[in-house]
Structure formats: structure tokens, C-alpha cells
mmCIF file of C-alpha atoms and ligand atoms in Angstrom:
data_model
loop_
_atom_site.group_PDB
_atom_site.id
_atom_site.type_symbol
_atom_site.label_atom_id
_atom_site.label_comp_id
_atom_site.label_asym_id
_atom_site.label_seq_id
_atom_site.Cartn_x
_atom_site.Cartn_y
_atom_site.Cartn_z
ATOM 1 C CA MET G 27 52.640 -30.520 -0.820
ATOM 2 C CA ALA G 28 53.141 -27.748 -3.308
ATOM 3 C CA THR G 29 50.625 -27.693 -6.154
ATOM 4 C CA SER G 30 52.430 -28.206 -9.412
ATOM 5 C CA ALA G 31 51.997 -25.685 -12.320
ATOM 6 C CA THR G 32 49.464 -26.467 -14.987
ATOM 7 C CA THR G 33 50.503 -28.580 -18.006
ATOM 8 C CA ASP G 34 47.339 -27.774 -19.898
ATOM 9 C CA PRO G 35 48.568 -26.214 -23.153
ATOM 10 C CA THR G 36 45.601 -23.802 -23.538
ATOM 11 C CA ARG G 37 46.158 -22.561 -19.976
ATOM 12 C CA LEU G 38 49.855 -22.149 -20.483
ATOM 13 C CA MET G 39 49.226 -20.280 -23.742
ATOM 14 C CA ILE G 40 46.782 -17.971 -22.031
ATOM 15 C CA ASP G 41 49.048 -17.320 -19.007
ATOM 16 C CA GLU G 42 52.281 -16.870 -20.729
ATOM 17 C CA GLN G 43 51.463 -15.357 -24.129
ATOM 18 C CA LEU G 44 48.218 -13.464 -23.451
ATOM 19 C CA VAL G 45 47.987 -12.364 -19.749
ATOM 20 C CA GLY G 46 51.824 -12.070 -19.673
ATOM 21 C CA ARG G 47 51.585 -9.583 -22.525
ATOM 22 C CA GLY G 48 48.753 -7.486 -21.135
ATOM 23 C CA ILE G 49 45.557 -9.013 -22.392
ATOM 24 C CA ARG G 50 43.192 -8.263 -19.467
ATOM 25 C CA ASP G 51 39.518 -8.665 -20.759
ATOM 26 C CA GLN G 52 38.377 -11.740 -18.876
ATOM 27 C CA ARG G 53 35.627 -12.419 -21.461
ATOM 28 C CA VAL G 54 38.176 -12.636 -24.169
ATOM 29 C CA LEU G 55 40.468 -14.986 -22.135
ATOM 30 C CA ASP G 56 37.425 -17.178 -21.349
ATOM 31 C CA ALA G 57 36.469 -17.314 -25.054
ATOM 32 C CA ILE G 58 39.980 -18.407 -25.991
ATOM 33 C CA ALA G 59 39.948 -20.934 -23.142
ATOM 34 C CA ALA G 60 36.794 -22.373 -24.622
ATOM 35 C CA VAL G 61 38.197 -23.011 -28.167
ATOM 36 C CA PRO G 62 40.646 -25.862 -28.764
ATOM 37 C CA ARG G 63 43.312 -24.191 -30.993
ATOM 38 C CA ASN G 64 44.720 -27.588 -31.970
ATOM 39 C CA ALA G 65 41.432 -28.375 -33.787
ATOM 40 C CA PHE G 66 42.258 -25.542 -36.294
ATOM 41 C CA VAL G 67 45.871 -26.604 -37.114
ATOM 42 C CA PRO G 68 46.727 -29.069 -39.811
ATOM 43 C CA ALA G 69 47.390 -32.644 -38.407
ATOM 44 C CA GLU G 70 51.100 -32.635 -39.413
ATOM 45 C CA ILE G 71 51.914 -29.614 -37.211
ATOM 46 C CA ARG G 72 49.317 -30.099 -34.467
ATOM 47 C CA SER G 73 52.082 -30.542 -31.812
ATOM 48 C CA ARG G 74 52.943 -26.900 -32.477
ATOM 49 C CA ALA G 75 49.308 -25.654 -32.141
ATOM 50 C CA PHE G 76 49.960 -23.654 -29.043
ATOM 51 C CA ASP G 77 53.326 -22.108 -30.094
ATOM 52 C CA ASP G 78 53.825 -18.383 -29.762
ATOM 53 C CA CYS G 79 53.690 -17.713 -33.555
ATOM 54 C CA ALA G 80 51.517 -17.908 -36.663
ATOM 55 C CA LEU G 81 51.480 -21.367 -38.296
ATOM 56 C CA PRO G 82 50.945 -22.506 -41.988
ATOM 57 C CA ILE G 83 47.506 -23.811 -42.793
ATOM 58 C CA GLY G 84 48.090 -24.518 -46.492
ATOM 59 C CA TYR G 85 47.552 -22.341 -49.656
ATOM 60 C CA GLY G 86 50.232 -19.952 -48.513
ATOM 61 C CA GLN G 87 47.984 -18.801 -45.593
ATOM 62 C CA THR G 88 48.482 -18.891 -41.775
ATOM 63 C CA ILE G 89 46.536 -19.161 -38.561
ATOM 64 C CA SER G 90 47.412 -15.974 -36.685
ATOM 65 C CA GLN G 91 49.661 -15.970 -33.548
ATOM 66 C CA PRO G 92 47.523 -16.492 -30.368
ATOM 67 C CA TYR G 93 48.550 -13.049 -29.079
ATOM 68 C CA MET G 94 47.379 -11.386 -32.252
ATOM 69 C CA VAL G 95 43.985 -13.206 -32.065
ATOM 70 C CA ALA G 96 43.567 -12.077 -28.516
ATOM 71 C CA LEU G 97 44.539 -8.479 -29.198
ATOM 72 C CA MET G 98 42.169 -8.132 -32.199
ATOM 73 C CA THR G 99 39.352 -9.688 -30.185
ATOM 74 C CA GLU G 100 39.964 -7.436 -27.162
ATOM 75 C CA ALA G 101 40.178 -4.365 -29.405
ATOM 76 C CA LEU G 102 36.746 -5.228 -30.850
ATOM 77 C CA ASN G 103 35.195 -4.732 -27.466
ATOM 78 C CA THR G 104 32.194 -6.868 -28.413
ATOM 79 C CA LYS G 105 28.779 -7.133 -26.772
ATOM 80 C CA ALA G 106 26.806 -10.428 -26.523
ATOM 81 C CA THR G 107 24.182 -9.036 -28.990
ATOM 82 C CA ASP G 108 26.693 -8.103 -31.719
ATOM 83 C CA ARG G 109 26.739 -9.307 -35.362
ATOM 84 C CA VAL G 110 30.385 -9.400 -36.316
ATOM 85 C CA LEU G 111 31.950 -9.671 -39.852
ATOM 86 C CA GLU G 112 35.370 -11.243 -40.246
ATOM 87 C CA ILE G 113 37.290 -11.016 -43.517
ATOM 88 C CA GLY G 114 39.778 -13.919 -43.967
ATOM 89 C CA THR G 115 38.259 -17.102 -42.359
ATOM 90 C CA GLY G 116 41.514 -19.075 -42.801
ATOM 91 C CA SER G 117 41.523 -21.910 -40.317
ATOM 92 C CA GLY G 118 38.366 -20.486 -38.658
ATOM 93 C CA TYR G 119 40.084 -20.026 -35.273
ATOM 94 C CA GLN G 120 39.437 -16.290 -34.881
ATOM 95 C CA ALA G 121 35.767 -16.835 -35.924
ATOM 96 C CA ALA G 122 35.398 -19.629 -33.347
ATOM 97 C CA VAL G 123 36.751 -17.285 -30.554
ATOM 98 C CA LEU G 124 34.345 -14.541 -31.635
ATOM 99 C CA SER G 125 31.495 -17.006 -31.785
ATOM 100 C CA LYS G 126 31.853 -17.476 -27.963
ATOM 101 C CA LEU G 127 31.385 -13.721 -27.450
ATOM 102 C CA VAL G 128 28.744 -12.481 -29.802
ATOM 103 C CA ALA G 129 25.351 -13.337 -31.256
ATOM 104 C CA GLU G 130 26.339 -14.037 -34.931
ATOM 105 C CA VAL G 131 29.672 -14.270 -36.755
ATOM 106 C CA PHE G 132 29.812 -13.748 -40.578
ATOM 107 C CA THR G 133 33.075 -14.828 -42.065
ATOM 108 C CA VAL G 134 34.282 -14.541 -45.658
ATOM 109 C CA GLU G 135 37.208 -16.401 -47.292
ATOM 110 C CA ARG G 136 38.499 -16.376 -50.846
ATOM 111 C CA VAL G 137 40.197 -19.842 -50.783
ATOM 112 C CA LYS G 138 37.414 -22.382 -51.036
ATOM 113 C CA PRO G 139 39.239 -25.430 -49.430
ATOM 114 C CA LEU G 140 40.172 -23.270 -46.364
ATOM 115 C CA LEU G 141 36.467 -22.259 -46.004
ATOM 116 C CA ASP G 142 35.366 -25.882 -46.311
ATOM 117 C CA GLY G 143 37.872 -26.929 -43.698
ATOM 118 C CA ALA G 144 36.727 -24.239 -41.329
ATOM 119 C CA PHE G 145 33.073 -25.291 -41.917
ATOM 120 C CA GLU G 146 33.925 -28.877 -40.978
ATOM 121 C CA THR G 147 35.738 -27.801 -37.825
ATOM 122 C CA PHE G 148 32.875 -25.596 -36.676
ATOM 123 C CA GLY G 149 30.575 -28.697 -37.159
ATOM 124 C CA LYS G 150 32.806 -30.893 -35.063
ATOM 125 C CA LEU G 151 32.903 -28.250 -32.304
ATOM 126 C CA ASN G 152 29.168 -27.739 -32.543
ATOM 127 C CA LEU G 153 29.587 -23.978 -33.218
ATOM 128 C CA LYS G 154 26.222 -22.907 -34.726
ATOM 129 C CA ASN G 155 26.291 -19.150 -34.890
ATOM 130 C CA ILE G 156 28.924 -18.767 -37.638
ATOM 131 C CA HIS G 157 27.871 -18.095 -41.224
ATOM 132 C CA LEU G 158 30.449 -18.635 -44.011
ATOM 133 C CA LYS G 159 30.798 -17.222 -47.492
ATOM 134 C CA HIS G 160 33.206 -17.904 -50.308
ATOM 135 C CA ALA G 161 33.921 -14.540 -51.852
ATOM 136 C CA ASP G 162 36.211 -11.527 -52.106
ATOM 137 C CA GLY G 163 35.643 -10.165 -48.624
ATOM 138 C CA SER G 164 37.448 -6.924 -49.336
ATOM 139 C CA ILE G 165 33.995 -5.613 -50.463
ATOM 140 C CA GLY G 166 32.355 -7.051 -47.390
ATOM 141 C CA TRP G 167 29.033 -8.998 -47.181
ATOM 142 C CA GLY G 168 26.570 -6.337 -48.218
ATOM 143 C CA ASP G 169 23.277 -8.164 -47.860
ATOM 144 C CA GLN G 170 24.062 -9.191 -44.251
ATOM 145 C CA GLY G 171 25.135 -5.738 -43.067
ATOM 146 C CA PRO G 172 25.384 -3.377 -41.348
ATOM 147 C CA PHE G 173 27.606 -4.949 -38.679
ATOM 148 C CA ASP G 174 28.423 -3.904 -35.080
ATOM 149 C CA ARG G 175 32.044 -4.996 -35.496
ATOM 150 C CA ILE G 176 34.343 -5.875 -38.424
ATOM 151 C CA VAL G 177 37.718 -7.538 -38.241
ATOM 152 C CA VAL G 178 40.069 -8.009 -41.183
ATOM 153 C CA THR G 179 42.576 -10.747 -40.555
ATOM 154 C CA ALA G 180 44.712 -10.025 -43.667
ATOM 155 C CA ALA G 181 46.795 -7.000 -44.521
ATOM 156 C CA ALA G 182 45.074 -4.210 -46.402
ATOM 157 C CA PRO G 183 46.572 -1.252 -48.255
ATOM 158 C CA ASP G 184 43.998 0.975 -46.517
ATOM 159 C CA VAL G 185 40.648 0.483 -44.788
ATOM 160 C CA PRO G 186 38.339 -0.952 -47.428
ATOM 161 C CA ALA G 187 35.622 1.691 -48.126
ATOM 162 C CA MET G 188 32.789 -0.901 -48.482
ATOM 163 C CA LEU G 189 33.588 -2.289 -45.095
ATOM 164 C CA VAL G 190 33.313 1.212 -43.606
ATOM 165 C CA ASP G 191 29.908 1.496 -45.358
ATOM 166 C CA GLN G 192 28.836 -1.867 -43.808
ATOM 167 C CA LEU G 193 29.852 -0.786 -40.250
ATOM 168 C CA LYS G 194 27.148 0.550 -38.006
ATOM 169 C CA GLU G 195 27.286 4.020 -36.415
ATOM 170 C CA GLY G 196 29.334 3.604 -33.174
ATOM 171 C CA GLY G 197 30.902 0.473 -34.580
ATOM 172 C CA ILE G 198 34.507 -0.699 -34.504
ATOM 173 C CA ILE G 199 36.646 -2.029 -37.312
ATOM 174 C CA VAL G 200 40.096 -3.612 -36.647
ATOM 175 C CA VAL G 201 42.402 -4.036 -39.627
ATOM 176 C CA PRO G 202 46.082 -4.315 -40.343
ATOM 177 C CA THR G 203 47.039 -1.587 -42.782
ATOM 178 C CA GLY G 204 50.312 -0.659 -44.426
ATOM 179 C CA THR G 205 52.560 -2.219 -47.133
ATOM 180 C CA ARG G 206 52.375 -5.790 -48.338
ATOM 181 C CA ASP G 207 55.155 -6.758 -45.895
ATOM 182 C CA ARG G 208 54.676 -4.582 -42.917
ATOM 183 C CA GLN G 209 51.642 -3.215 -41.274
ATOM 184 C CA GLN G 210 50.228 -1.638 -38.151
ATOM 185 C CA LEU G 211 47.267 -3.156 -36.487
ATOM 186 C CA MET G 212 44.581 -0.352 -36.509
ATOM 187 C CA LYS G 213 41.362 0.132 -34.655
ATOM 188 C CA PHE G 214 38.829 2.628 -35.928
ATOM 189 C CA THR G 215 35.664 3.792 -34.283
ATOM 190 C CA LYS G 216 32.869 5.113 -36.523
ATOM 191 C CA GLN G 217 31.144 8.144 -35.259
ATOM 192 C CA LYS G 218 28.936 10.357 -37.350
ATOM 193 C CA GLY G 219 30.363 8.597 -40.343
ATOM 194 C CA VAL G 220 33.968 9.518 -39.422
ATOM 195 C CA LEU G 221 36.621 7.034 -38.378
ATOM 196 C CA THR G 222 38.817 7.772 -35.444
ATOM 197 C CA PRO G 223 42.081 5.740 -35.505
ATOM 198 C CA THR G 224 44.090 4.088 -32.772
ATOM 199 C CA ALA G 225 47.304 2.271 -33.639
ATOM 200 C CA LEU G 226 47.692 -1.003 -31.631
ATOM 201 C CA CYS G 227 50.983 -2.536 -32.671
ATOM 202 C CA ASP G 228 53.323 -3.319 -35.583
ATOM 203 C CA CYS G 229 52.389 -6.568 -37.300
ATOM 204 C CA ARG G 230 52.812 -8.759 -40.368
ATOM 205 C CA PHE G 231 49.816 -10.400 -41.882
ATOM 206 C CA VAL G 232 49.276 -12.316 -45.181
ATOM 207 C CA PRO G 233 47.938 -9.863 -47.804
ATOM 208 C CA LEU G 234 44.262 -9.145 -48.451
ATOM 209 C CA LEU G 235 43.791 -9.893 -52.062
ATOM 210 C CA GLY G 236 40.924 -8.572 -54.228
ATOM 211 C CA GLU G 237 39.074 -5.443 -55.172
ATOM 212 C CA ALA G 238 40.052 -3.366 -52.111
ATOM 213 C CA GLY G 239 43.225 -5.386 -51.462
ATOM 214 C CA TRP G 240 46.352 -6.220 -53.313
ATOM 215 C CA THR G 241 46.526 -7.872 -56.692
ATOM 216 C CA ALA G 242 47.434 -11.601 -56.505
HETATM 217 N N1 SAH Z 24 41.451 -15.464 -39.258
HETATM 218 C C1 SAH Z 24 42.284 -16.549 -39.767
HETATM 219 C C2 SAH Z 24 43.611 -16.011 -40.282
HETATM 220 C C3 SAH Z 24 43.682 -16.345 -41.723
HETATM 221 S S1 SAH Z 24 44.963 -15.648 -42.650
HETATM 222 C C4 SAH Z 24 42.433 -17.644 -38.663
HETATM 223 O O1 SAH Z 24 42.035 -17.438 -37.572
HETATM 224 O O2 SAH Z 24 43.033 -18.681 -39.066
HETATM 225 C C5 SAH Z 24 44.108 -14.525 -43.681
HETATM 226 C C6 SAH Z 24 43.051 -15.182 -44.694
HETATM 227 O O3 SAH Z 24 42.546 -14.174 -45.521
HETATM 228 C C7 SAH Z 24 43.714 -16.221 -45.552
HETATM 229 O O4 SAH Z 24 43.027 -17.397 -45.444
HETATM 230 C C8 SAH Z 24 43.363 -15.618 -46.967
HETATM 231 O O5 SAH Z 24 42.997 -16.579 -47.931
HETATM 232 C C9 SAH Z 24 42.181 -14.673 -46.694
HETATM 233 N N2 SAH Z 24 41.965 -13.642 -47.628
HETATM 234 C C10 SAH Z 24 42.833 -12.805 -48.295
HETATM 235 N N3 SAH Z 24 42.236 -11.930 -49.115
HETATM 236 C C11 SAH Z 24 40.837 -12.206 -48.940
HETATM 237 C C12 SAH Z 24 39.770 -11.578 -49.507
HETATM 238 N N4 SAH Z 24 39.722 -10.583 -50.353
HETATM 239 N N5 SAH Z 24 38.493 -12.040 -49.084
HETATM 240 C C13 SAH Z 24 38.433 -13.059 -48.225
HETATM 241 N N6 SAH Z 24 39.486 -13.740 -47.679
HETATM 242 C C14 SAH Z 24 40.739 -13.234 -48.005
#
């Protein structure tokens, strides 16, 4: 008898949206397989949790498209000992995926109810290596730095200077930069204090607001 194809929504999402589009890092795919995306989506749209798109999470914000989360995570090229800073906690999904790959995740969000929601979800999923802060993350998290990796999950006009200061030598920062409506997902490697850029793809993120971001 022929074996039927999987109906597990996480597996389908990984096979079709991630592997199908060229995500190859098995550690990243395993981390995504280990995090239930539906736990990070508001109850009223939970049936769409595995859809191939960003979804609204309230307060005008979104949980990023699965492919975008995978691409950013792969680009960070993390090690198990890393301390990673994320700007823009949102639903907490990206932080949860990172928490499976690295030692400590530090995540900053400016919308308090979103931060509180993410904190609650991390508790339910027993994720213990994520630290949360309610603040303007465009200036980083100075007293916890420097970090091995930094990811900004909101669109910035340019790479925020204080984030570069808080990135270790040899570190990687991934950030969508461009205009308020259109950006490129950029990866920068810091060597001898200088950033070397690689453009990953065109993208559209919600704006990074704050001191090194856009005005509300
Ligand atoms: N990583 C998130 C995606 C969230 S969308 C996830 O996996 O769900 C981007 C988030 O960045 C929004 O929640 C928005 O409120 C937040 N944000 C925007 N500007 C910010 C700033 N200056 N500091 C911290 N968070 C910010």
C-alpha cells in the first residue's frame, strides 16, 4: 500500500514553503519543526496559522511569513553558545525559533500587550532561555550586550548605529532596510568594526518606530 503524504501542518509548511524555496540548514528546519506556530497566532485566525503569509497579531502588527522567519534564522548562522538580540518580539514566534538554536535570546518590543502575550506563550511552551524587555529596541539592549547575532524584525531606514555598537566582532546582524513601504532584507557581517553587506531578498515589514527608526 502506498504511504499517504503527511497532513501535519508544520511538516507541510516546512516541506512546501521552506525546503521548496531553498532553505537547507537542517538545524533551522528542526528548530521550526519544534515550535508550534499556531500557539503564536490569535485564536480567531488560528486556522490560518500555517498559511504562506504574514498574519495580523493586533496593534497593527504582524507575525512574519514562515519563509521570512526561516530565511532570517538561516542567515544568522547561529552557534549553540550564542547570545542573540531580537528587536520586535511581536507574537514571539521568531524568538521561540531562535531559542531552540542558541543559548540565550534577548527580545525587545515597544507594544506592551504584545510583549505580555509573548511572555505568556513562552511560559506555556516552557521556553526558559528568552529574556524580554518593553522598550524602544532601535537603540538595542545596552546592558546585556555585546551580542553574537542581532535580528531586527521591523523595517529600518538604515542599520541602527547602536545595534552595530552592541554587535560583537565577527557578529552578524540581519535587518530589513529601505523605505517605509519597501525594503531589502540585508545581512551584515562585522569585521574590524566594518560592516560587509549581503542583500537577501526584497521584503515588506512593519516599520521600526523610535529613535533610530521611523516616527509613529
Ligand atoms: N518577530 C515578530 C514579528 C513582529 S512584527 C514575530 O515573530 O511575530 C515587528 C514588531 O516590531 C512589532 O510587534 C512592532 O511593535 C515592533 N517594533 C517596532 N518598532 C520597535 C522598536 N523601536 N522597538 C521594539 N519593537 C518595535
